[in-house]
Short mmCIF file of C-alpha atoms in Angstrom, two decimals:
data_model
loop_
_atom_site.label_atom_id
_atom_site.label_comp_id
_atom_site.label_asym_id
_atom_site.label_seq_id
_atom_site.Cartn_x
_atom_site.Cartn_y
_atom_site.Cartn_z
CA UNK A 1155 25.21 35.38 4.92
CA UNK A 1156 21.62 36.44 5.32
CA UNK A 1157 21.20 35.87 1.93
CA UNK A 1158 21.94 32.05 2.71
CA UNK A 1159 20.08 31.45 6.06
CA UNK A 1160 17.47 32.53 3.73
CA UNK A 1161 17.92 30.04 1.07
CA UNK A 1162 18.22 27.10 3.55
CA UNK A 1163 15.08 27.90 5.39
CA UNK A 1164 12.98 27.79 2.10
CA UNK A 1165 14.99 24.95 1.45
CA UNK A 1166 13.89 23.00 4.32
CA UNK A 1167 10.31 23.80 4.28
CA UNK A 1168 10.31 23.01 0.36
CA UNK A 1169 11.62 19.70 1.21
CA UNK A 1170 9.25 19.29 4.53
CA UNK A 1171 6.08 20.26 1.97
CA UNK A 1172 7.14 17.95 -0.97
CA UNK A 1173 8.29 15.12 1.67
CA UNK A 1174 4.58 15.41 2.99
CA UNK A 1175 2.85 15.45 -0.31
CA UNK A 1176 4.82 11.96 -1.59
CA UNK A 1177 2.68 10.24 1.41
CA UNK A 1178 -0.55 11.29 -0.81
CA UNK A 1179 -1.31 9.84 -3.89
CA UNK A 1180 -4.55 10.97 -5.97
CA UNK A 1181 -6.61 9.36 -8.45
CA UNK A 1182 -9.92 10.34 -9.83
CA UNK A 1183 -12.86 8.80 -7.78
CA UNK A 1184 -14.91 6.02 -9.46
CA UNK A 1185 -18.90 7.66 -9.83
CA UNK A 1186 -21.62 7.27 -7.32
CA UNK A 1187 -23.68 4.83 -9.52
CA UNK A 1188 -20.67 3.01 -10.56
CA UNK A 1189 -19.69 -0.59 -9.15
CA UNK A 1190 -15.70 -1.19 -9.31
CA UNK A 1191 -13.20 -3.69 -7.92
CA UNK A 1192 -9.87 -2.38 -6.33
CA UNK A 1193 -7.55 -4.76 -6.75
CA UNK A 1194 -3.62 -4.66 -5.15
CA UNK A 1195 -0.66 -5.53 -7.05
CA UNK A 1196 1.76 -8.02 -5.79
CA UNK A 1197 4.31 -7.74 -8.71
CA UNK A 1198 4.55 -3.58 -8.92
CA UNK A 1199 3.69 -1.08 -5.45
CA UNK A 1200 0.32 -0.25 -6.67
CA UNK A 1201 -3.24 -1.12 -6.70
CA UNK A 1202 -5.60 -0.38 -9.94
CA UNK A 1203 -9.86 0.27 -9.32
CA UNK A 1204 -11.36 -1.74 -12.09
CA UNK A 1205 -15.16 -0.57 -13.84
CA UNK A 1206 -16.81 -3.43 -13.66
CA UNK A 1207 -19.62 -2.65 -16.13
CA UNK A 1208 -16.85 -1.62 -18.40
CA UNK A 1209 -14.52 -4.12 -17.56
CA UNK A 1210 -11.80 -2.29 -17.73
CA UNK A 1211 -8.90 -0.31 -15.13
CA UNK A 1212 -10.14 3.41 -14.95
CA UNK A 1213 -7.22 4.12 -12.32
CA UNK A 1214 -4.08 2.61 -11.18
CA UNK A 1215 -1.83 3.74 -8.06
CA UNK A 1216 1.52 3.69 -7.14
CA UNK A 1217 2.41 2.68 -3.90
CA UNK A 1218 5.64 2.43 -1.73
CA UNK A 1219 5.13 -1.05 -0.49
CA UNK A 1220 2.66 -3.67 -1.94
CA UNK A 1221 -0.34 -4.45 -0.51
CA UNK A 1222 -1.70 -7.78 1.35
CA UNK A 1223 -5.24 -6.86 2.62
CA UNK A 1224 -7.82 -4.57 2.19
CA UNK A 1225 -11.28 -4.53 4.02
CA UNK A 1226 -14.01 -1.58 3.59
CA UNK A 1227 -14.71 0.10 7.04
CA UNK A 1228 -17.64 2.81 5.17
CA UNK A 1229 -18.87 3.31 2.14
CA UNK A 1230 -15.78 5.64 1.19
CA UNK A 1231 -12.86 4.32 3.14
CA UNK A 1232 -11.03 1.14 2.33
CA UNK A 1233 -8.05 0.20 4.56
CA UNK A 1234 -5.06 -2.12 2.97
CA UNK A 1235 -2.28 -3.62 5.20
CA UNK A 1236 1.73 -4.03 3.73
CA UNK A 1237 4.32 -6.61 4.76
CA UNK A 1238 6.87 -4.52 3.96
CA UNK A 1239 5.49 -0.52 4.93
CA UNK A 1240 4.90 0.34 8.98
CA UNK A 1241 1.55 2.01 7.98
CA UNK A 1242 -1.86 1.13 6.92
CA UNK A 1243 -2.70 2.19 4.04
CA UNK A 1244 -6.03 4.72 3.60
CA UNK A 1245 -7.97 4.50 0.22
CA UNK A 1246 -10.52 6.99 0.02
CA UNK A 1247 -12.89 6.65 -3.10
CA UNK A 1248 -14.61 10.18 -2.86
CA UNK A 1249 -11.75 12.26 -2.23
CA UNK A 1250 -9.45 10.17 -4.61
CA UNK A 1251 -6.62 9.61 -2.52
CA UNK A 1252 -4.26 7.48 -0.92
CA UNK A 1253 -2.35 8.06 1.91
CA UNK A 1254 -0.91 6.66 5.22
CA UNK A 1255 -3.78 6.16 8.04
CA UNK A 1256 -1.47 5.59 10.85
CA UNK A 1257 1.35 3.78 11.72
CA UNK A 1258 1.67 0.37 12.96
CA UNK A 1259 4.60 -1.97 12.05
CA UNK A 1260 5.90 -3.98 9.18
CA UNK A 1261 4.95 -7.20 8.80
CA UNK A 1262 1.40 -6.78 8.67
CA UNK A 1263 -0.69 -9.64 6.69
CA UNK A 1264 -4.41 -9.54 7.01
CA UNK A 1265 -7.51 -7.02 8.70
CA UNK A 1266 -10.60 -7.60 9.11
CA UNK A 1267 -13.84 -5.06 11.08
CA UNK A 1268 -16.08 -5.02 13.45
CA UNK A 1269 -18.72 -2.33 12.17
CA UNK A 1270 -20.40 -2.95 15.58
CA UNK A 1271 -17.92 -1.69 17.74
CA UNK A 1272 -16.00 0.19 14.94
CA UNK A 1273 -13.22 -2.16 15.45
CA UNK A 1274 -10.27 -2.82 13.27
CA UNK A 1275 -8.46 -6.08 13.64
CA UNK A 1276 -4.50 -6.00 12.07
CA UNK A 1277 -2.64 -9.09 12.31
CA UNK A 1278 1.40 -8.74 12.34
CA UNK A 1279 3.53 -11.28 11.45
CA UNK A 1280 6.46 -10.14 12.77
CA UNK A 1281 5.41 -9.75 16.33
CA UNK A 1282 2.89 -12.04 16.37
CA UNK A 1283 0.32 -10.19 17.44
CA UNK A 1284 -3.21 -8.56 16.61
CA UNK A 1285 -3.66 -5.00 16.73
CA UNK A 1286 -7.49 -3.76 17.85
CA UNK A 1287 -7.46 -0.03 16.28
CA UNK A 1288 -10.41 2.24 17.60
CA UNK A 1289 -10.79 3.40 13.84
CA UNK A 1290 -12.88 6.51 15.32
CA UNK A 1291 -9.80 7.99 17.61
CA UNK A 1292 -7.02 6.14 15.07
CA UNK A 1293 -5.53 4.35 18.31
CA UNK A 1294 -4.70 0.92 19.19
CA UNK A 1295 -6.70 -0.07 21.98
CA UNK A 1296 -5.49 -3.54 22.60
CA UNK A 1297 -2.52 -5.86 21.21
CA UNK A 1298 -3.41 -9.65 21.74
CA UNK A 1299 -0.66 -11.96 21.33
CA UNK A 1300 -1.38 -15.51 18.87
CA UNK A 1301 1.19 -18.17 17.54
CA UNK A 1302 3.82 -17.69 14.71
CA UNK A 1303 2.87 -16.03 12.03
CA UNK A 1304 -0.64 -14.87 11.48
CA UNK A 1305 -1.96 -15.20 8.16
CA UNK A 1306 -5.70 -14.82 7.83
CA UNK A 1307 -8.60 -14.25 10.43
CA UNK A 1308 -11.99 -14.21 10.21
CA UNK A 1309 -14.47 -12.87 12.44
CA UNK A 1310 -18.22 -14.52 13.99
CA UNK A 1311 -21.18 -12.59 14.48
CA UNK A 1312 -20.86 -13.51 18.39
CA UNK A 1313 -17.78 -11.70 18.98
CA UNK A 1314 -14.99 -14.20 18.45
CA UNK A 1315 -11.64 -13.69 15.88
CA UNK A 1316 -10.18 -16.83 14.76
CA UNK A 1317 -6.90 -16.21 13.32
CA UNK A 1318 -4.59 -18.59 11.44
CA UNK A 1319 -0.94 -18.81 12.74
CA UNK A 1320 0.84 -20.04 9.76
CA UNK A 1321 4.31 -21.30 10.97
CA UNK A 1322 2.62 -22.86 14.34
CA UNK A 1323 -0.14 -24.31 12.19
CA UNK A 1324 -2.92 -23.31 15.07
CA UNK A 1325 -5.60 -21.20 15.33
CA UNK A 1326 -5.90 -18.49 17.97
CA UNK A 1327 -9.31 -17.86 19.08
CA UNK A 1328 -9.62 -14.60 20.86
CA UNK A 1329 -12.81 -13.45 22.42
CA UNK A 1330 -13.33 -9.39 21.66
CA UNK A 1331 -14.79 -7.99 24.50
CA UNK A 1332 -12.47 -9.14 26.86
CA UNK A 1333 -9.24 -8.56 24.49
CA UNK A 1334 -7.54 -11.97 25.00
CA UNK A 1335 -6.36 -15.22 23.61
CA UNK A 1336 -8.97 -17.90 25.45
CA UNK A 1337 -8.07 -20.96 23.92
CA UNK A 1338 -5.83 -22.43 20.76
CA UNK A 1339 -6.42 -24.76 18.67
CA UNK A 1340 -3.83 -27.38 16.45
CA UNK A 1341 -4.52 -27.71 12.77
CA UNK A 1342 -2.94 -29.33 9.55
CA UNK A 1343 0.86 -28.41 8.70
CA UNK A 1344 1.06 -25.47 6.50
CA UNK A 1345 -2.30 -24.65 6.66
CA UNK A 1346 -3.85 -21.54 4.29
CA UNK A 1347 -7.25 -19.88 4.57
CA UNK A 1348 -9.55 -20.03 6.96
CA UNK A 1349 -13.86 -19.87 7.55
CA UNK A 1350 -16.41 -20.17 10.26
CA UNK A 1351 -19.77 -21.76 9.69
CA UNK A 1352 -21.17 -20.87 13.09
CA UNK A 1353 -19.81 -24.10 14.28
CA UNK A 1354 -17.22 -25.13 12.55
CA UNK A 1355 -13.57 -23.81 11.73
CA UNK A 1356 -12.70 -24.74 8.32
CA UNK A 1357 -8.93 -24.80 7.36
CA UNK A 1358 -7.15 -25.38 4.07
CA UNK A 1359 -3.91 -25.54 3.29
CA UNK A 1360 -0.35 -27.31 1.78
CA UNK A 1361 0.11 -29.67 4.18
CA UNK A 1362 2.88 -31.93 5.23
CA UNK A 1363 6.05 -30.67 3.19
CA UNK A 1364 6.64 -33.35 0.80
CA UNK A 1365 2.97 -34.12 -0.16
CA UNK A 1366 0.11 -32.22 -1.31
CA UNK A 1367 -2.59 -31.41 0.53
CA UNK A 1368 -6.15 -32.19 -1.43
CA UNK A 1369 -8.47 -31.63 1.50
CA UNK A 1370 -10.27 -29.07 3.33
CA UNK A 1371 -10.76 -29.66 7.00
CA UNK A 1372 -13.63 -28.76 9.78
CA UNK A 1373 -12.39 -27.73 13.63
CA UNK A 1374 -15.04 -27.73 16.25
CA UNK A 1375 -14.71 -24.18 17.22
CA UNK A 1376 -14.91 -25.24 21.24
CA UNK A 1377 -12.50 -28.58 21.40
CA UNK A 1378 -10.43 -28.20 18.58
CA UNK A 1379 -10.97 -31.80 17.51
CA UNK A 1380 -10.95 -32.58 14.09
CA UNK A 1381 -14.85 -33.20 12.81
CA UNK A 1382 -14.81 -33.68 9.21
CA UNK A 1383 -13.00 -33.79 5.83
CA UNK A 1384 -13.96 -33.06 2.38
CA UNK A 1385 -11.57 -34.08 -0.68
CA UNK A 1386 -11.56 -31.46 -2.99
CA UNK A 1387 -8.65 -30.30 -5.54
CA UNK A 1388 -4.70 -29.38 -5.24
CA UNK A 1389 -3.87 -27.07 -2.11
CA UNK A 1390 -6.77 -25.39 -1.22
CA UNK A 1391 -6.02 -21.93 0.28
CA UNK A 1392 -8.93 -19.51 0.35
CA UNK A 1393 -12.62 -19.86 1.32
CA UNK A 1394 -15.93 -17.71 0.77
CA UNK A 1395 -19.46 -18.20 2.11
CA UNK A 1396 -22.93 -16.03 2.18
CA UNK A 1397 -23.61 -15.39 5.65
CA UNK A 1398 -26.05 -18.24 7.07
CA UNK A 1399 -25.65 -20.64 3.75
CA UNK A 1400 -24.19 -23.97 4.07
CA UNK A 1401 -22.64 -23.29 0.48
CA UNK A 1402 -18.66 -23.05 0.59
CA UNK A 1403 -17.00 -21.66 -2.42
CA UNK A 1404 -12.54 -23.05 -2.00
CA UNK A 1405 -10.10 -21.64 -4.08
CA UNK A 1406 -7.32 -24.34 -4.80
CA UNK A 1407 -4.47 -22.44 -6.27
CA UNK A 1408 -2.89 -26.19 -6.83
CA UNK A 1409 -5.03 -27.04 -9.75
CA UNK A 1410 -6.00 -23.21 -10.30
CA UNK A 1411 -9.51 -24.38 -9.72
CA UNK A 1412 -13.41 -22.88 -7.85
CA UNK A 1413 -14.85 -25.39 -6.05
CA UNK A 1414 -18.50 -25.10 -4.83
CA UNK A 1415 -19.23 -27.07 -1.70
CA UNK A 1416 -22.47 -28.09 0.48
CA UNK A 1417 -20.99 -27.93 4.17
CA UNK A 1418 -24.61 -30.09 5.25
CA UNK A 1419 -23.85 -32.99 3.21
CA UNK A 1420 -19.95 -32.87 2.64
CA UNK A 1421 -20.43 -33.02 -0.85
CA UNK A 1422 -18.90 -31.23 -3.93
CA UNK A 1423 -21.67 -29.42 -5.79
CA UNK A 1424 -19.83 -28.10 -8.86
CA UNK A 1425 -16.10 -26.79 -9.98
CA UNK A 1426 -14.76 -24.38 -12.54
CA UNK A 1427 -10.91 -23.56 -13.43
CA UNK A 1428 -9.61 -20.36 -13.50
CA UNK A 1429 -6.50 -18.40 -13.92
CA UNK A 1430 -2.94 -19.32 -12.93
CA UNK A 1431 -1.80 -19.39 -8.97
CA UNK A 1432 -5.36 -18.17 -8.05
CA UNK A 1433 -4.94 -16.64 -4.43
CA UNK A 1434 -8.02 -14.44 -3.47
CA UNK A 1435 -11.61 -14.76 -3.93
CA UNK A 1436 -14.29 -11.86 -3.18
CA UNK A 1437 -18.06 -11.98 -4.40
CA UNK A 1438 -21.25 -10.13 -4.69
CA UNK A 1439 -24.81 -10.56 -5.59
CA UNK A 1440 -24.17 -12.17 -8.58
CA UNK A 1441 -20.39 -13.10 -9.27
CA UNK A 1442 -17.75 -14.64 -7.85
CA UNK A 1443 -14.15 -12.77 -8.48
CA UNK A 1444 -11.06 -14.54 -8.24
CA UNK A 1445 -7.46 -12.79 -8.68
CA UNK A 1446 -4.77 -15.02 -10.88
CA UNK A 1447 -1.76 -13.67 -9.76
CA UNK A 1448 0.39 -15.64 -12.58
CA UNK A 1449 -1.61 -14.62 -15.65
CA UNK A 1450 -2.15 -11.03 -14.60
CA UNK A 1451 -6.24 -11.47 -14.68
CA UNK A 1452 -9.09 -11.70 -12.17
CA UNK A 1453 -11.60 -13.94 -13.19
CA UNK A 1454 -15.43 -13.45 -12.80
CA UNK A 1455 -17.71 -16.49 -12.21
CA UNK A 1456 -21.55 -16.50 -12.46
CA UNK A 1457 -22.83 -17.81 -9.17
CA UNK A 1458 -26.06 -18.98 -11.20
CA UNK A 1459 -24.22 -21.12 -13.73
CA UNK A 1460 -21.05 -21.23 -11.60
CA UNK A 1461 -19.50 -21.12 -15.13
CA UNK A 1462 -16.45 -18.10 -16.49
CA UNK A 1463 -18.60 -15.35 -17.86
CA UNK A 1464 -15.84 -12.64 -18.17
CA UNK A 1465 -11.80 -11.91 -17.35
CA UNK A 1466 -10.86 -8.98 -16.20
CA UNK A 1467 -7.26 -7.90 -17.31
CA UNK A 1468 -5.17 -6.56 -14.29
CA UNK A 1469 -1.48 -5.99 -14.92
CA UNK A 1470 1.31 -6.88 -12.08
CA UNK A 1471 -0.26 -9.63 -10.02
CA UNK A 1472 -3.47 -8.90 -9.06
CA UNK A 1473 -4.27 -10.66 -5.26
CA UNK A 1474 -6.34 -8.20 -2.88
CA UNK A 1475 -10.07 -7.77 -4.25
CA UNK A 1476 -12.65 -5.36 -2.79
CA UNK A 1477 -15.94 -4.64 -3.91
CA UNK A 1478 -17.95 -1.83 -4.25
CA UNK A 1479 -21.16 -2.72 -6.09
CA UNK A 1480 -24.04 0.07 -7.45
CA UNK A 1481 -27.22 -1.46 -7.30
#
């Protein structure tokens, strides 16, 4: 009988130790002088870190849940948001791991930081909501409620979080120091991506079911009235910008076309096709990456030339793109 208590004690705390260690997942950490891309994986839990001298995966990760986000809060942390998981998701690229940084809810979509304050900003689409985490103590120190489902944010330099609401096509625009929801603002049906010029609230989208939306759109950030439209290509649905530039870069996943844009004049500078159902588009000092999530491939565009200078082959739908570049 002792014999057995025995056995089901070491039992137990074998399966405690093992149940903890599946939480942890290790991969070999990418060199100090080396600039990578981690990229998530829509189509298979995982998420692969990409040389991008080499141009080629030098580790890939599985995961329980796929990921939707991921935004860099230090040089070795990266934190990654699930739809489907109740936890955020650490990636640490000098210990080589990753493993749950603390739980949240499901449901979650987007994230972006405030390096200022140390302030991480989780959108959840199921409660329709956005988390402030104190990423020092690992607590949430606010909740702010928005419309139906938030789907991207992006953050100004003076302390304001637009976020997208999907379903409710609006924009929730939340001042940060005080932790609430001070005014909303109605935009185009089905809208998709969103940017702030310092003035302006640019929104693309699908628009009205039915009919394709060809157009991005400019918000003034204070009345919410519609100032401005530029035609572009096929359901424009994700935006980048250098901070201070009135250059626009839209990804239109409609035509699986770059667009380059001048925000001062309204015109369209320049425009280069890339990979099938294009999604997400990250840059740095030289290159613009874009993640095909139909043809398994991330394309790289030369911000000089704007012109394809290499693809990058990522199995299982790439989407997420973060940067880490080795100057």
């Amino acid at each position: 009988m002792e014999r057995v208590k025995y056995f089901l004690v070491c039992l137990i705390v074998l399966l405690f130790f093992l149940s903890g260690c599946g939480k942890e997942q290790q991969f070999t950490p990418p060199g100090s002088s080396q600039s990578i891309a981690v990229i998530s994986q829509l189509k298979k839990a995982s998420f692969s870190i990409v040389d991008l001298q080499k141009k080629k995966i030098v580790s890939s990760v599985d995961l329980k849940h796929p990921l939707t986000d991921l935004i860099q809060i230090n040089k070795d942390v990266i934190i990654a948001t699930s739809k489907e998981g109740k936890s955020l998701i650490e990636i640490n690229l000098k210990k080589g791991t990753a493993t749950d940084y603390m739980d949240v809810n499901k449901g979650l979509t987007t994230l972006t930081y405030d390096t200022a304050s140390n302030t991480l900003f989780v959108a959840d689409s199921e409660k329709n909501v956005v988390y402030f985490i104190d990423t020092q103590r690992k607590k949430i120190k606010a909740t702010v409620k928005t419309d139906k489902l938030p789907s991207s944010m992006t953050l100004s330099s003076s302390g304001t979080l637009f976020v997208l609401n999907a379903e409710s096509h609006t924009v929730s625009v939340i001042d940060i120091e005080k932790e609430e929801n001070i005014r909303t603002i109605s935009v185009l049906e089905r809208p998709s991506g969103i940017h702030f010029d310092g003035q302006s609230i640019w929104i693309g989208g699908h628009g009205k079911p039915g009919s394709l939306n060809k157009s991005i759109f400019a918000y003034d950030a204070k009345t919410g009235k519609q100032q401005r439209e530029i035609k572009l290509g096929v359901m424009p649905v994700a935006f980048f910008s250098e901070r201070n530039s009135s250059t626009l870069y839209v990804l239109c996943h409609g035509d699986h076309t770059l667009y380059k844009v001048d925000t001062k004049t309204d015109k369209q500078l320049a425009s280069v096709e890339t990979g099938q159902n294009p999604n997400y588009i990250a840059a740095d000092t030289s290159s613009i990456y874009v993640s095909n999530l139909d043809d398994n491939s991330v394309s790289v565009i030369d911000k000089h030339t704007f012109m394809m200078k290499n693809r990058l082959n990522v199995p299982y739908g790439p989407y997420a793109i973060m940067l880490e570049e080795k100057k």
